[in-house]
mmCIF file of C-alpha atoms in Angstrom:
data_model
loop_
_atom_site.group_PDB
_atom_site.id
_atom_site.type_symbol
_atom_site.label_atom_id
_atom_site.label_comp_id
_atom_site.label_asym_id
_atom_site.label_seq_id
_atom_site.Cartn_x
_atom_site.Cartn_y
_atom_site.Cartn_z
ATOM 1 C CA UNK N 644 -0.058 0.022 -0.036
ATOM 2 C CA UNK N 645 1.439 3.377 -1.046
ATOM 3 C CA UNK N 646 1.006 6.134 1.398
ATOM 4 C CA UNK N 647 2.450 9.473 2.454
ATOM 5 C CA UNK N 648 2.066 11.895 5.384
ATOM 6 C CA UNK N 649 2.927 15.571 4.915
ATOM 7 C CA UNK N 650 2.751 18.442 7.323
ATOM 8 C CA UNK N 651 3.178 22.121 6.337
ATOM 9 C CA UNK N 652 3.069 24.937 8.874
ATOM 10 C CA UNK N 653 3.149 28.665 7.966
ATOM 11 C CA UNK N 654 2.101 31.885 9.516
ATOM 12 C CA UNK N 655 -1.173 31.439 7.749
ATOM 13 C CA UNK N 656 -2.027 27.700 7.917
ATOM 14 C CA UNK N 657 -1.118 24.428 9.688
ATOM 15 C CA UNK N 658 -1.971 21.436 7.505
ATOM 16 C CA UNK N 659 -1.377 17.774 7.874
ATOM 17 C CA UNK N 660 -2.325 15.340 5.024
ATOM 18 C CA UNK N 661 -2.170 11.530 5.002
ATOM 19 C CA UNK N 662 -2.944 9.780 1.769
ATOM 20 C CA UNK N 663 -3.187 6.066 1.223
ATOM 21 C CA UNK N 664 -3.550 4.509 -2.320
ATOM 22 C CA UNK N 665 -5.649 1.594 -0.834
ATOM 23 C CA UNK N 666 -8.680 1.713 -3.163
ATOM 24 C CA UNK N 667 -10.823 2.232 -0.071
ATOM 25 C CA UNK N 668 -11.509 6.063 -0.299
ATOM 26 C CA UNK N 669 -12.112 6.558 3.378
ATOM 27 C CA UNK N 670 -12.006 10.277 4.329
ATOM 28 C CA UNK N 671 -11.496 12.268 7.518
ATOM 29 C CA UNK N 672 -11.547 15.909 6.351
ATOM 30 C CA UNK N 673 -11.524 18.867 8.635
ATOM 31 C CA UNK N 674 -10.559 22.232 7.034
ATOM 32 C CA UNK N 675 -13.077 24.594 8.741
ATOM 33 C CA UNK N 676 -14.872 25.262 5.524
ATOM 34 C CA UNK N 677 -17.910 22.975 5.216
ATOM 35 C CA UNK N 678 -18.412 22.909 1.487
ATOM 36 C CA UNK N 679 -14.639 22.475 0.895
ATOM 37 C CA UNK N 680 -14.726 19.496 3.275
ATOM 38 C CA UNK N 681 -17.545 18.055 1.226
ATOM 39 C CA UNK N 682 -15.590 18.452 -2.090
ATOM 40 C CA UNK N 683 -12.563 16.793 -0.527
ATOM 41 C CA UNK N 684 -14.609 13.974 0.759
ATOM 42 C CA UNK N 685 -15.947 13.476 -2.663
ATOM 43 C CA UNK N 686 -12.407 13.563 -4.103
ATOM 44 C CA UNK N 687 -11.322 10.865 -1.593
ATOM 45 C CA UNK N 688 -14.295 8.625 -1.934
ATOM 46 C CA UNK N 689 -14.645 8.781 -5.728
ATOM 47 C CA UNK N 690 -10.882 8.415 -6.364
ATOM 48 C CA UNK N 691 -10.600 5.425 -3.891
ATOM 49 C CA UNK N 692 -7.644 7.345 -2.278
ATOM 50 C CA UNK N 693 -8.066 7.423 1.463
ATOM 51 C CA UNK N 694 -7.335 10.919 2.866
ATOM 52 C CA UNK N 695 -7.009 12.471 6.181
ATOM 53 C CA UNK N 696 -6.781 16.208 5.883
ATOM 54 C CA UNK N 697 -6.665 18.389 9.000
ATOM 55 C CA UNK N 698 -6.170 22.155 8.367
ATOM 56 C CA UNK N 699 -6.288 25.146 10.511
ATOM 57 C CA UNK N 700 -6.072 28.454 8.743
ATOM 58 C CA UNK N 701 -6.614 32.081 9.051
ATOM 59 C CA UNK N 702 -10.357 31.953 8.143
ATOM 60 C CA UNK N 703 -10.848 35.351 9.785
ATOM 61 C CA UNK N 704 -9.167 36.630 6.579
ATOM 62 C CA UNK N 705 -10.959 34.416 4.178
ATOM 63 C CA UNK N 706 -10.613 30.916 2.896
ATOM 64 C CA UNK N 707 -7.935 31.557 0.410
ATOM 65 C CA UNK N 708 -4.804 30.517 2.299
ATOM 66 C CA UNK N 709 -6.526 27.305 3.633
ATOM 67 C CA UNK N 710 -7.823 26.161 0.426
ATOM 68 C CA UNK N 711 -4.589 26.825 -1.567
ATOM 69 C CA UNK N 712 -2.345 25.505 1.070
ATOM 70 C CA UNK N 713 -4.506 22.253 1.301
ATOM 71 C CA UNK N 714 -4.030 21.797 -2.392
ATOM 72 C CA UNK N 715 -0.241 22.299 -2.043
ATOM 73 C CA UNK N 716 0.039 19.683 0.775
ATOM 74 C CA UNK N 717 -2.396 17.245 -0.887
ATOM 75 C CA UNK N 718 -0.426 17.438 -4.004
ATOM 76 C CA UNK N 719 2.884 16.837 -2.243
ATOM 77 C CA UNK N 720 1.388 13.902 -0.391
ATOM 78 C CA UNK N 721 0.075 12.338 -3.582
ATOM 79 C CA UNK N 722 3.387 12.836 -5.380
ATOM 80 C CA UNK N 723 5.330 11.148 -2.415
ATOM 81 C CA UNK N 724 2.963 8.288 -2.296
ATOM 82 C CA UNK N 725 3.366 7.573 -5.976
ATOM 83 C CA UNK N 726 7.150 7.775 -5.753
ATOM 84 C CA UNK N 727 8.602 7.515 -9.253
ATOM 85 C CA UNK N 728 5.157 7.038 -10.685
ATOM 86 C CA UNK N 729 6.317 3.782 -12.247
ATOM 87 C CA UNK N 730 3.920 0.957 -12.909
ATOM 88 C CA UNK N 731 0.730 2.999 -12.987
ATOM 89 C CA UNK N 732 -1.636 3.750 -15.851
ATOM 90 C CA UNK N 733 -0.542 7.520 -15.701
ATOM 91 C CA UNK N 734 -3.496 8.835 -17.637
ATOM 92 C CA UNK N 735 -7.132 9.290 -16.673
ATOM 93 C CA UNK N 736 -10.177 10.956 -18.091
ATOM 94 C CA UNK N 737 -13.756 11.200 -16.891
ATOM 95 C CA UNK N 738 -17.065 13.013 -17.639
ATOM 96 C CA UNK N 739 -19.322 13.377 -14.514
ATOM 97 C CA UNK N 740 -22.897 14.677 -14.500
ATOM 98 C CA UNK N 741 -24.552 15.975 -11.517
ATOM 99 C CA UNK N 742 -28.199 16.808 -12.255
ATOM 100 C CA UNK N 743 -28.079 19.706 -14.887
ATOM 101 C CA UNK N 744 -24.261 20.168 -14.621
ATOM 102 C CA UNK N 745 -21.654 18.224 -16.582
ATOM 103 C CA UNK N 746 -17.867 18.353 -15.950
ATOM 104 C CA UNK N 747 -14.964 16.758 -17.671
ATOM 105 C CA UNK N 748 -11.339 16.054 -16.497
ATOM 106 C CA UNK N 749 -8.364 14.609 -18.298
ATOM 107 C CA UNK N 750 -5.140 14.297 -16.420
ATOM 108 C CA UNK N 751 -1.558 12.967 -16.804
ATOM 109 C CA UNK N 752 0.597 12.039 -13.777
ATOM 110 C CA UNK N 753 3.705 13.172 -15.868
ATOM 111 C CA UNK N 754 5.783 15.199 -13.517
ATOM 112 C CA UNK N 755 5.022 18.053 -15.988
ATOM 113 C CA UNK N 756 2.751 20.253 -13.846
ATOM 114 C CA UNK N 757 0.033 22.351 -15.694
ATOM 115 C CA UNK N 758 -3.506 23.368 -15.229
ATOM 116 C CA UNK N 759 -6.200 24.359 -17.752
ATOM 117 C CA UNK N 760 -9.370 25.314 -15.954
ATOM 118 C CA UNK N 761 -12.433 26.333 -17.795
ATOM 119 C CA UNK N 762 -15.698 27.154 -16.094
ATOM 120 C CA UNK N 763 -17.462 29.956 -14.310
ATOM 121 C CA UNK N 764 -19.667 30.295 -11.334
ATOM 122 C CA UNK N 765 -22.813 32.433 -10.920
ATOM 123 C CA UNK N 766 -22.265 33.284 -7.250
ATOM 124 C CA UNK N 767 -19.283 34.202 -5.185
ATOM 125 C CA UNK N 768 -20.010 31.802 -2.436
ATOM 126 C CA UNK N 769 -21.266 28.273 -1.758
ATOM 127 C CA UNK N 770 -21.769 28.380 1.948
ATOM 128 C CA UNK N 771 -18.493 29.727 3.418
ATOM 129 C CA UNK N 772 -16.625 28.564 0.279
ATOM 130 C CA UNK N 773 -15.355 31.176 -2.217
ATOM 131 C CA UNK N 774 -16.126 29.740 -5.579
ATOM 132 C CA UNK N 775 -13.070 31.543 -7.169
ATOM 133 C CA UNK N 776 -10.903 29.313 -4.945
ATOM 134 C CA UNK N 777 -11.842 26.183 -7.031
ATOM 135 C CA UNK N 778 -9.335 27.048 -9.741
ATOM 136 C CA UNK N 779 -6.729 27.967 -7.023
ATOM 137 C CA UNK N 780 -7.109 24.586 -5.237
ATOM 138 C CA UNK N 781 -6.730 22.622 -8.516
ATOM 139 C CA UNK N 782 -3.678 24.786 -9.615
ATOM 140 C CA UNK N 783 -1.862 24.100 -6.250
ATOM 141 C CA UNK N 784 -2.947 20.402 -6.250
ATOM 142 C CA UNK N 785 -1.750 19.894 -9.877
ATOM 143 C CA UNK N 786 1.610 21.754 -9.508
ATOM 144 C CA UNK N 787 2.602 19.993 -6.359
ATOM 145 C CA UNK N 788 1.424 16.574 -7.521
ATOM 146 C CA UNK N 789 3.441 16.930 -10.764
ATOM 147 C CA UNK N 790 0.285 16.543 -12.761
ATOM 148 C CA UNK N 791 -1.010 17.953 -15.978
ATOM 149 C CA UNK N 792 -4.621 18.644 -15.191
ATOM 150 C CA UNK N 793 -7.404 19.767 -17.505
ATOM 151 C CA UNK N 794 -10.775 20.619 -15.745
ATOM 152 C CA UNK N 795 -13.671 21.808 -17.806
ATOM 153 C CA UNK N 796 -17.059 22.675 -16.254
ATOM 154 C CA UNK N 797 -18.969 22.253 -19.526
ATOM 155 C CA UNK N 798 -22.386 23.597 -18.380
ATOM 156 C CA UNK N 799 -24.859 23.845 -15.476
ATOM 157 C CA UNK N 800 -26.772 26.415 -13.617
ATOM 158 C CA UNK N 801 -26.438 25.292 -9.971
ATOM 159 C CA UNK N 802 -22.982 26.327 -8.601
ATOM 160 C CA UNK N 803 -22.996 23.515 -6.043
ATOM 161 C CA UNK N 804 -23.559 20.975 -8.852
ATOM 162 C CA UNK N 805 -20.957 22.419 -11.086
ATOM 163 C CA UNK N 806 -18.222 22.464 -8.566
ATOM 164 C CA UNK N 807 -19.016 19.019 -7.212
ATOM 165 C CA UNK N 808 -19.193 17.557 -10.753
ATOM 166 C CA UNK N 809 -15.680 19.032 -11.290
ATOM 167 C CA UNK N 810 -14.316 17.592 -8.182
ATOM 168 C CA UNK N 811 -15.785 14.089 -8.872
ATOM 169 C CA UNK N 812 -14.510 14.137 -12.535
ATOM 170 C CA UNK N 813 -10.991 14.765 -11.156
ATOM 171 C CA UNK N 814 -11.479 12.004 -8.743
ATOM 172 C CA UNK N 815 -12.541 9.416 -11.334
ATOM 173 C CA UNK N 816 -9.778 10.404 -13.773
ATOM 174 C CA UNK N 817 -7.286 10.081 -10.863
ATOM 175 C CA UNK N 818 -8.742 6.731 -9.919
ATOM 176 C CA UNK N 819 -7.880 5.559 -13.516
ATOM 177 C CA UNK N 820 -4.451 7.115 -13.561
ATOM 178 C CA UNK N 821 -3.171 5.661 -10.252
ATOM 179 C CA UNK N 822 -4.286 2.073 -11.295
ATOM 180 C CA UNK N 823 -1.392 -0.330 -11.257
ATOM 181 C CA UNK N 824 -0.230 -1.827 -14.469
ATOM 182 C CA UNK N 825 0.365 -5.622 -14.691
ATOM 183 C CA UNK N 826 3.850 -4.959 -16.354
ATOM 184 C CA UNK N 827 5.022 -2.719 -13.573
ATOM 185 C CA UNK N 828 6.811 -0.613 -16.223
ATOM 186 C CA UNK N 829 6.963 3.094 -16.506
ATOM 187 C CA UNK N 830 4.404 4.104 -19.214
ATOM 188 C CA UNK N 831 6.776 6.502 -21.196
ATOM 189 C CA UNK N 832 8.933 6.076 -24.243
ATOM 190 C CA UNK N 833 11.728 7.629 -22.211
ATOM 191 C CA UNK N 834 11.460 4.962 -19.654
ATOM 192 C CA UNK N 835 11.075 7.517 -16.799
ATOM 193 C CA UNK N 836 8.791 10.324 -16.066
#
């Protein structure tokens, strides 16, 4: 079982993340932002990656530092758990509907971090969660995991549905990408990632 535990403490946040690539997707998420906890729980459950995420941040300012720094630490933990990323499928893609909303994700665990995020929200907030932080989270997660990540919220009218479809699309693409290959080989013409 691949796993990693990372702690990052700054003047703005104190975050500990444990990830286990165990296929179970059990989640213990506590960031102080209810809707963000809901999205991270969905990411864990639907990816099959068990996650414990304990975050304390300067929420009296706003949620930015907590959300972005959680993405940083989660990305670092995923990268460490995957090691050299050998013997995995590497690529994953998924379309996920949620009622009237549809989201698509395609990703590559390539050690070449990049984010393409397309989609807009109607409202500034979902509960205590700033919708503009969705892109910030995925950028921090992708860059620290060494992942090329494309997220496209294709359409929808309910911001909760659009955001949740995006997180679940990332989760299902990630579940495919971390699937072990029978050969155990690195899926690259170079032989390394």
